[in-house]
Short mmCIF file of N, CA and C in Angstrom, two decimals:
data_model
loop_
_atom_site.label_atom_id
_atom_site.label_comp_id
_atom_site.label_asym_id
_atom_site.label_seq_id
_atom_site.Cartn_x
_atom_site.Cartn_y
_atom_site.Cartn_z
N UNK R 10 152.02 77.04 6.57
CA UNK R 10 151.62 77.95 5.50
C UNK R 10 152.16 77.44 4.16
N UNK R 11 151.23 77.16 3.58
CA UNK R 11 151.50 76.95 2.11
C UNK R 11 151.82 77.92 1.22
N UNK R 12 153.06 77.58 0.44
CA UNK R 12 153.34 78.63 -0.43
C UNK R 12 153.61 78.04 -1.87
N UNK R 13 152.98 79.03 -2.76
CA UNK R 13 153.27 78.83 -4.36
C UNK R 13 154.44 78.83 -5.33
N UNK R 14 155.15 77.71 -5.46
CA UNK R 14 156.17 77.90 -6.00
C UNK R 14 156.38 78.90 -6.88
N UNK R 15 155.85 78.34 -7.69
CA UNK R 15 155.47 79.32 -9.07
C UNK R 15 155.55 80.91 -8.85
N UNK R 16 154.53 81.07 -7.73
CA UNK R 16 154.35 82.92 -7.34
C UNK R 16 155.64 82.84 -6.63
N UNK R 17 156.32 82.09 -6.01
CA UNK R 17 157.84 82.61 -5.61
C UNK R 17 158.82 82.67 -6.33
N UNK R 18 159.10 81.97 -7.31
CA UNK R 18 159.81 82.17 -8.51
C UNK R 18 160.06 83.22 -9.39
N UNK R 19 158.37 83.53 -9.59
CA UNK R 19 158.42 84.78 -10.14
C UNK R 19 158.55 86.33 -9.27
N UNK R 20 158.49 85.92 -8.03
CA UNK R 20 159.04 87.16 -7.01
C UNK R 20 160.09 87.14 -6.86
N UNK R 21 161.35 86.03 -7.04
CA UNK R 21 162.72 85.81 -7.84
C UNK R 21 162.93 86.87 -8.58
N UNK R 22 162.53 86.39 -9.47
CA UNK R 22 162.78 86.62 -11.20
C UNK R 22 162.38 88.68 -11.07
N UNK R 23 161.62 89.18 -10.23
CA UNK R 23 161.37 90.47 -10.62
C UNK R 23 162.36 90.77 -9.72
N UNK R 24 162.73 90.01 -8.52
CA UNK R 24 163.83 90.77 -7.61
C UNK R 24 164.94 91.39 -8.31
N UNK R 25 165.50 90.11 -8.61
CA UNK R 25 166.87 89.38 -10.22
C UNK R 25 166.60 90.86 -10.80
N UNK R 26 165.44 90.91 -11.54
CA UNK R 26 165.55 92.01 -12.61
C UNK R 26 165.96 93.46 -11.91
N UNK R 27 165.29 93.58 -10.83
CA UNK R 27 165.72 94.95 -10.18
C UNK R 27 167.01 95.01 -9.72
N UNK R 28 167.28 94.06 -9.05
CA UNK R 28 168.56 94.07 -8.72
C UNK R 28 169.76 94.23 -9.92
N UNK R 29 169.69 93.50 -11.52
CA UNK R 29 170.49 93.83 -12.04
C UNK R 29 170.45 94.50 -12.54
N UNK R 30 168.79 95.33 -12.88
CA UNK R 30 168.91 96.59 -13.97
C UNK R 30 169.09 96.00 -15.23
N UNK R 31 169.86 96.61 -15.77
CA UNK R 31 169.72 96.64 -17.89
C UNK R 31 170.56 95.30 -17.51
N UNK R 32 171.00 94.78 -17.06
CA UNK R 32 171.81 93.63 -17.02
C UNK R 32 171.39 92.21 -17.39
N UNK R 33 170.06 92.22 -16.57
CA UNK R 33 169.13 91.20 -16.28
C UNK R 33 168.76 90.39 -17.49
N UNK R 34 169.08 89.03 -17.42
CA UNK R 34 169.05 88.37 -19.10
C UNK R 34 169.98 88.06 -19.55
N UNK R 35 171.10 88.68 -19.01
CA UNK R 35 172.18 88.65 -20.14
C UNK R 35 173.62 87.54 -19.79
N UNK R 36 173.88 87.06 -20.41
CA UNK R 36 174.41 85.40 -19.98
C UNK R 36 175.52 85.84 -18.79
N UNK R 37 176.03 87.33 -18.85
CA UNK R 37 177.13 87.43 -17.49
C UNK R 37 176.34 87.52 -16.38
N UNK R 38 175.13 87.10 -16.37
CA UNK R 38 174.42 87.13 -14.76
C UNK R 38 174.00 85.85 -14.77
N UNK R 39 174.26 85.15 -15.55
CA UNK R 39 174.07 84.12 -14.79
C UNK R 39 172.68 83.26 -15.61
N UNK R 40 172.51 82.01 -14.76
CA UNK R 40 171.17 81.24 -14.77
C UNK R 40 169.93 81.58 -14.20
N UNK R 41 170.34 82.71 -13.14
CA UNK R 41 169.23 83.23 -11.98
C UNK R 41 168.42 83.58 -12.93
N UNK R 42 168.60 84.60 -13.32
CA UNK R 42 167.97 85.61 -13.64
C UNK R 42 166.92 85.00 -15.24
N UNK R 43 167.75 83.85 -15.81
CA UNK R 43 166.72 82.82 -16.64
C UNK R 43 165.95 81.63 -16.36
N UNK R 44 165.45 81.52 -15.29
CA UNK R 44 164.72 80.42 -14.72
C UNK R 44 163.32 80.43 -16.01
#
């Protein structure tokens, strides 16, 4: 099964955001959350 980087990245990136809440972005979280 082929999978889309890209569309997994960005299913990352919305996890990241839920998971940190108002946090998300902000340089104490990290690199994750700025791919």
């Amino acid at each position: 099964m082929e999978i889309d980087i890209l569309d997994f990245i960005e299913q990352c990136r919305d996890l990241a955001k839920q998971a940190l809440g108002k946090h998300a972005g902000e340089p104490a979280s990290g690199g994750f959350a700025r791919w």
